[in-house]
Amino acid sequence: GIRLVNVRGNVTADAVNGSITMRGLEGMRVSASTINGEIDFAGGFQDGGRYYFGAHNGRITVAIPERTNAKLGVSTQSGSIDAGFPVPVSSVRDGRFAVTLGTGSATIEVESFNGSVRLVRPSR
């Protein structure tokens, strides 16, 4: 597995049989993908940034701070989507939904083929 804590800068993390954990990460371009493992992200989303989290077999948990400005797209083929806070969904189709948070200046894509997606607020 991969564990990144308090990293600044752009990050690409790929795993085959392992989980990816990112805590306190700050970057304009962040990509995390795994075939068999979980993804757990708690970091900042910068205006104009691009963020991708993808898992084939595994749960994805993304902590989204209040006042995040992003277009958020979430999809899962064979899993559930759970938001731990109110999400103003703008469109739902074929296991995918899209929502605009704040001004929508960043892009966040979360995709899991065979796993659940959890959207949470960061713990303090």
Coordinates of N, CA and C in Angstrom, one line a residue:
G1 N 0.8 -1.2 0.0 CA 0.0 0.0 0.0 C 0.9 1.2 0.0
I2 N 0.2 2.4 -0.2 CA 0.9 3.7 -0.3 C 0.2 4.6 0.8
R3 N 1.1 5.2 1.6 CA 0.6 6.2 2.6 C 1.4 7.5 2.4
L4 N 0.6 8.6 2.2 CA 1.2 9.9 2.1 C 0.6 10.8 3.1
V5 N 1.5 11.5 3.9 CA 1.0 12.4 5.0 C 1.7 13.7 4.9
N6 N 0.9 14.8 4.9 CA 1.4 16.2 4.8 C 2.3 16.4 3.7
V7 N 1.8 16.0 2.5 CA 2.6 16.2 1.3 C 2.1 17.5 0.5
R8 N 3.0 18.3 0.0 CA 2.6 19.4 -0.8 C 3.1 19.2 -2.2
G9 N 2.2 19.4 -3.2 CA 2.6 19.3 -4.6 C 1.7 18.3 -5.3
N10 N 1.9 18.1 -6.6 CA 1.1 17.3 -7.4 C 1.5 15.8 -7.1
V11 N 0.5 14.9 -7.1 CA 0.8 13.5 -6.7 C 0.0 12.6 -7.7
T12 N 0.7 11.5 -8.1 CA 0.1 10.4 -8.8 C 0.4 9.2 -8.0
A13 N -0.5 8.4 -7.5 CA -0.3 7.2 -6.8 C -1.1 6.1 -7.4
D14 N -0.4 5.0 -7.7 CA -1.1 3.8 -8.3 C -0.7 2.6 -7.6
A15 N -1.6 1.7 -7.3 CA -1.4 0.5 -6.6 C -2.2 -0.6 -7.3
V16 N -1.6 -1.9 -7.3 CA -2.3 -3.0 -7.9 C -3.1 -3.7 -6.8
N17 N -2.4 -4.3 -5.8 CA -3.0 -5.0 -4.7 C -2.6 -4.3 -3.4
G18 N -3.1 -3.1 -3.2 CA -2.9 -2.3 -2.0 C -3.7 -1.1 -1.9
S19 N -3.8 -0.6 -0.7 CA -4.6 0.6 -0.5 C -3.8 1.9 -0.6
I20 N -4.4 3.0 -0.8 CA -3.8 4.3 -0.9 C -4.4 5.2 0.2
T21 N -3.6 5.7 1.1 CA -4.1 6.7 2.1 C -3.3 8.0 1.9
M22 N -4.1 9.1 1.8 CA -3.5 10.4 1.7 C -4.1 11.3 2.8
R23 N -3.3 11.9 3.6 CA -3.7 12.7 4.7 C -3.0 14.0 4.7
G24 N -3.7 15.1 4.7 CA -3.0 16.4 4.8 C -2.3 16.8 3.5
L25 N -2.8 16.2 2.4 CA -2.2 16.5 1.1 C -2.7 17.8 0.4
E26 N -1.8 18.6 -0.1 CA -2.2 19.8 -0.8 C -1.5 19.9 -2.1
G27 N -2.3 19.8 -3.2 CA -1.8 19.9 -4.5 C -2.9 20.3 -5.5
M28 N -2.4 20.8 -6.7 CA -3.3 21.2 -7.8 C -3.8 20.0 -8.6
R29 N -2.9 19.0 -8.7 CA -3.2 17.8 -9.5 C -2.9 16.6 -8.6
V30 N -4.0 15.8 -8.3 CA -3.9 14.6 -7.5 C -4.6 13.5 -8.2
S31 N -4.0 12.3 -8.3 CA -4.6 11.2 -8.9 C -4.2 9.9 -8.1
A32 N -5.2 9.2 -7.7 CA -5.0 7.9 -6.9 C -5.8 6.8 -7.6
S33 N -5.2 5.7 -7.9 CA -6.0 4.6 -8.4 C -5.4 3.3 -7.9
T34 N -6.3 2.3 -7.7 CA -5.9 1.0 -7.3 C -6.8 -0.1 -7.9
I35 N -6.3 -1.2 -8.1 CA -7.1 -2.3 -8.7 C -7.8 -3.0 -7.5
N36 N -7.1 -3.5 -6.5 CA -7.6 -4.2 -5.4 C -7.2 -3.5 -4.1
G37 N -7.9 -2.6 -3.6 CA -7.6 -1.8 -2.4 C -8.5 -0.7 -2.2
E38 N -8.3 -0.1 -1.1 CA -9.2 1.1 -0.7 C -8.4 2.4 -1.0
I39 N -9.1 3.5 -1.2 CA -8.5 4.8 -1.3 C -9.2 5.6 -0.2
D40 N -8.3 6.3 0.6 CA -8.8 7.2 1.7 C -8.1 8.5 1.5
F41 N -8.8 9.6 1.2 CA -8.2 10.9 0.9 C -8.8 11.9 1.9
A42 N -7.9 12.7 2.6 CA -8.3 13.8 3.4 C -7.3 14.9 3.2
G43 N -7.6 15.8 2.3 CA -6.7 16.9 2.0 C -7.4 18.1 1.5
G44 N -6.7 19.0 0.9 CA -7.4 20.2 0.4 C -7.7 20.1 -1.1
F45 N -8.7 20.8 -1.5 CA -9.0 20.9 -2.9 C -8.9 22.4 -3.3
Q46 N -7.9 22.7 -4.2 CA -7.6 24.0 -4.5 C -8.4 24.5 -5.7
D47 N -8.8 25.7 -5.8 CA -9.5 26.3 -6.9 C -8.7 26.0 -8.2
G48 N -9.4 25.5 -9.2 CA -8.7 25.2 -10.5 C -8.0 23.9 -10.5
G49 N -8.0 23.1 -9.4 CA -7.3 21.9 -9.3 C -8.1 20.7 -10.0
R50 N -7.4 19.6 -10.2 CA -8.0 18.4 -10.8 C -7.7 17.2 -9.9
Y51 N -8.7 16.5 -9.5 CA -8.5 15.4 -8.6 C -9.2 14.1 -9.1
Y52 N -8.6 13.0 -9.1 CA -9.2 11.8 -9.5 C -8.9 10.7 -8.5
F53 N -9.9 9.9 -8.2 CA -9.8 8.8 -7.3 C -10.6 7.6 -7.9
G54 N -9.8 6.5 -8.2 CA -10.5 5.4 -8.9 C -10.0 4.1 -8.3
A55 N -11.0 3.2 -8.1 CA -10.7 1.8 -7.6 C -11.6 0.8 -8.4
H56 N -11.0 -0.3 -8.7 CA -11.7 -1.4 -9.4 C -12.5 -2.2 -8.3
N57 N -11.8 -2.7 -7.4 CA -12.4 -3.5 -6.3 C -12.0 -2.8 -4.9
G58 N -12.8 -2.0 -4.4 CA -12.4 -1.3 -3.2 C -13.2 -0.1 -2.9
R59 N -13.3 0.2 -1.6 CA -14.1 1.4 -1.2 C -13.2 2.6 -1.4
I60 N -13.9 3.7 -1.7 CA -13.2 5.0 -1.8 C -13.9 6.0 -0.8
T61 N -13.1 6.6 0.1 CA -13.6 7.6 1.0 C -12.8 8.9 0.8
V62 N -13.6 9.9 0.5 CA -13.1 11.3 0.2 C -13.6 12.2 1.2
A63 N -12.8 12.9 2.0 CA -13.2 13.9 2.9 C -13.2 15.3 2.2
I64 N -14.4 15.9 2.1 CA -14.5 17.1 1.4 C -14.9 18.3 2.4
P65 N -13.9 19.2 2.5 CA -14.1 20.3 3.5 C -15.3 21.2 3.1
E66 N -15.9 21.8 4.0 CA -17.0 22.8 3.7 C -16.3 23.9 2.9
R67 N -17.0 24.6 2.2 CA -16.5 25.7 1.3 C -15.6 25.2 0.2
T68 N -15.7 24.0 -0.2 CA -14.9 23.5 -1.3 C -15.6 24.0 -2.6
N69 N -14.8 24.5 -3.5 CA -15.4 24.9 -4.8 C -15.0 23.9 -5.9
A70 N -15.9 23.0 -6.3 CA -15.6 22.0 -7.2 C -16.8 21.4 -7.9
K71 N -16.6 20.9 -9.1 CA -17.6 20.1 -9.8 C -17.2 18.7 -9.4
L72 N -18.1 18.0 -8.8 CA -17.9 16.7 -8.3 C -18.7 15.7 -9.1
G73 N -18.0 14.7 -9.6 CA -18.6 13.6 -10.3 C -18.3 12.3 -9.6
V74 N -19.4 11.5 -9.3 CA -19.2 10.2 -8.5 C -19.9 9.1 -9.3
S75 N -19.2 8.0 -9.4 CA -19.9 6.8 -10.1 C -19.4 5.5 -9.4
T76 N -20.3 4.5 -9.5 CA -20.0 3.2 -9.1 C -20.9 2.2 -9.9
Q77 N -20.3 1.1 -10.3 CA -21.0 0.2 -11.1 C -21.8 -0.8 -10.2
S78 N -21.1 -1.3 -9.1 CA -21.7 -2.3 -8.3 C -21.5 -2.0 -6.8
G79 N -21.7 -0.8 -6.4 CA -21.5 -0.4 -5.1 C -22.5 0.7 -4.7
S80 N -22.4 1.2 -3.5 CA -23.3 2.2 -3.0 C -22.5 3.6 -2.9
I81 N -23.3 4.6 -2.9 CA -22.8 6.0 -2.7 C -23.4 6.5 -1.5
D82 N -22.6 7.0 -0.5 CA -23.0 7.5 0.7 C -22.4 8.9 1.0
A83 N -23.2 9.9 1.2 CA -22.7 11.2 1.5 C -23.1 11.5 3.0
G84 N -22.1 11.8 3.8 CA -22.3 12.1 5.2 C -22.7 13.6 5.4
F85 N -23.1 14.3 4.4 CA -23.6 15.6 4.5 C -24.5 15.9 3.3
P86 N -25.3 16.9 3.3 CA -26.3 17.2 2.2 C -25.5 17.5 0.9
V87 N -25.9 16.8 -0.1 CA -25.3 17.0 -1.4 C -26.4 17.4 -2.4
P88 N -26.3 18.7 -3.0 CA -27.3 19.1 -3.9 C -27.0 18.5 -5.3
V89 N -27.5 17.3 -5.5 CA -27.2 16.6 -6.8 C -27.9 17.3 -8.0
S90 N -27.1 17.5 -9.0 CA -27.6 18.2 -10.2 C -28.1 17.2 -11.3
S91 N -27.5 16.0 -11.3 CA -28.0 15.0 -12.3 C -27.6 13.6 -11.8
V92 N -28.5 12.7 -12.1 CA -28.2 11.3 -11.7 C -28.6 10.4 -12.9
R93 N -27.6 9.6 -13.3 CA -27.9 8.7 -14.5 C -26.9 7.5 -14.5
D94 N -27.5 6.3 -14.6 CA -26.7 5.1 -14.7 C -25.6 5.0 -13.7
G95 N -26.0 5.1 -12.4 CA -25.0 4.9 -11.3 C -24.0 6.0 -11.1
R96 N -24.3 7.2 -11.7 CA -23.4 8.3 -11.7 C -24.2 9.6 -11.3
F97 N -23.6 10.4 -10.4 CA -24.2 11.7 -10.2 C -23.2 12.8 -10.2
A98 N -23.7 14.0 -10.5 CA -22.8 15.2 -10.6 C -23.4 16.2 -9.7
V99 N -22.5 17.0 -9.1 CA -22.9 18.1 -8.2 C -21.9 19.2 -8.3
T100 N -22.4 20.4 -8.2 CA -21.5 21.6 -8.1 C -21.4 22.1 -6.7
L101 N -20.2 22.2 -6.1 CA -20.0 22.7 -4.8 C -19.4 24.1 -4.9
G102 N -20.0 25.1 -4.2 CA -19.5 26.5 -4.3 C -19.5 27.0 -5.7
T103 N -18.3 27.5 -6.1 CA -18.2 28.1 -7.5 C -17.9 27.0 -8.5
G104 N -17.5 25.8 -8.1 CA -17.3 24.7 -9.1 C -15.9 24.9 -9.8
S105 N -15.0 25.5 -9.2 CA -13.7 25.8 -10.0 C -12.8 24.6 -10.1
A106 N -12.8 23.7 -9.2 CA -12.0 22.5 -9.2 C -12.8 21.4 -9.8
T107 N -12.1 20.3 -10.2 CA -12.8 19.1 -10.7 C -12.4 17.9 -9.9
I108 N -13.4 17.2 -9.3 CA -13.2 16.0 -8.5 C -13.9 14.9 -9.2
E109 N -13.2 13.8 -9.6 CA -13.9 12.6 -10.1 C -13.6 11.4 -9.2
V110 N -14.6 10.7 -8.8 CA -14.5 9.5 -7.9 C -15.2 8.4 -8.6
E111 N -14.5 7.3 -8.9 CA -15.0 6.2 -9.6 C -14.6 4.9 -9.0
S112 N -15.6 4.0 -8.7 CA -15.4 2.7 -8.2 C -16.2 1.7 -9.0
F113 N -15.6 0.7 -9.5 CA -16.4 -0.3 -10.3 C -17.1 -1.2 -9.4
N114 N -16.4 -1.8 -8.4 CA -17.0 -2.8 -7.6 C -16.7 -2.5 -6.1
G115 N -17.2 -1.3 -5.7 CA -17.0 -0.9 -4.3 C -17.8 0.4 -4.0
S116 N -17.9 0.7 -2.7 CA -18.7 1.8 -2.3 C -17.9 3.1 -2.4
V117 N -18.6 4.2 -2.4 CA -18.0 5.5 -2.4 C -18.6 6.3 -1.2
R118 N -17.7 6.8 -0.3 CA -18.2 7.6 0.8 C -17.6 9.0 0.7
L119 N -18.5 9.9 0.9 CA -18.2 11.4 0.9 C -18.4 11.8 2.4
V120 N -17.4 12.3 3.0 CA -17.5 12.7 4.4 C -16.9 14.1 4.6
R121 N -17.1 14.7 5.7 CA -16.5 15.9 6.1 C -15.2 15.5 6.9
P122 N -14.1 16.3 6.8 CA -12.9 16.0 7.5 C -13.1 16.0 9.0
S123 N -12.4 15.0 9.6 CA -12.5 15.0 11.1 C -11.5 16.1 11.6
R124 N -11.9 16.6 12.8 CA -11.1 17.7 13.4 C -10.2 17.2 14.5

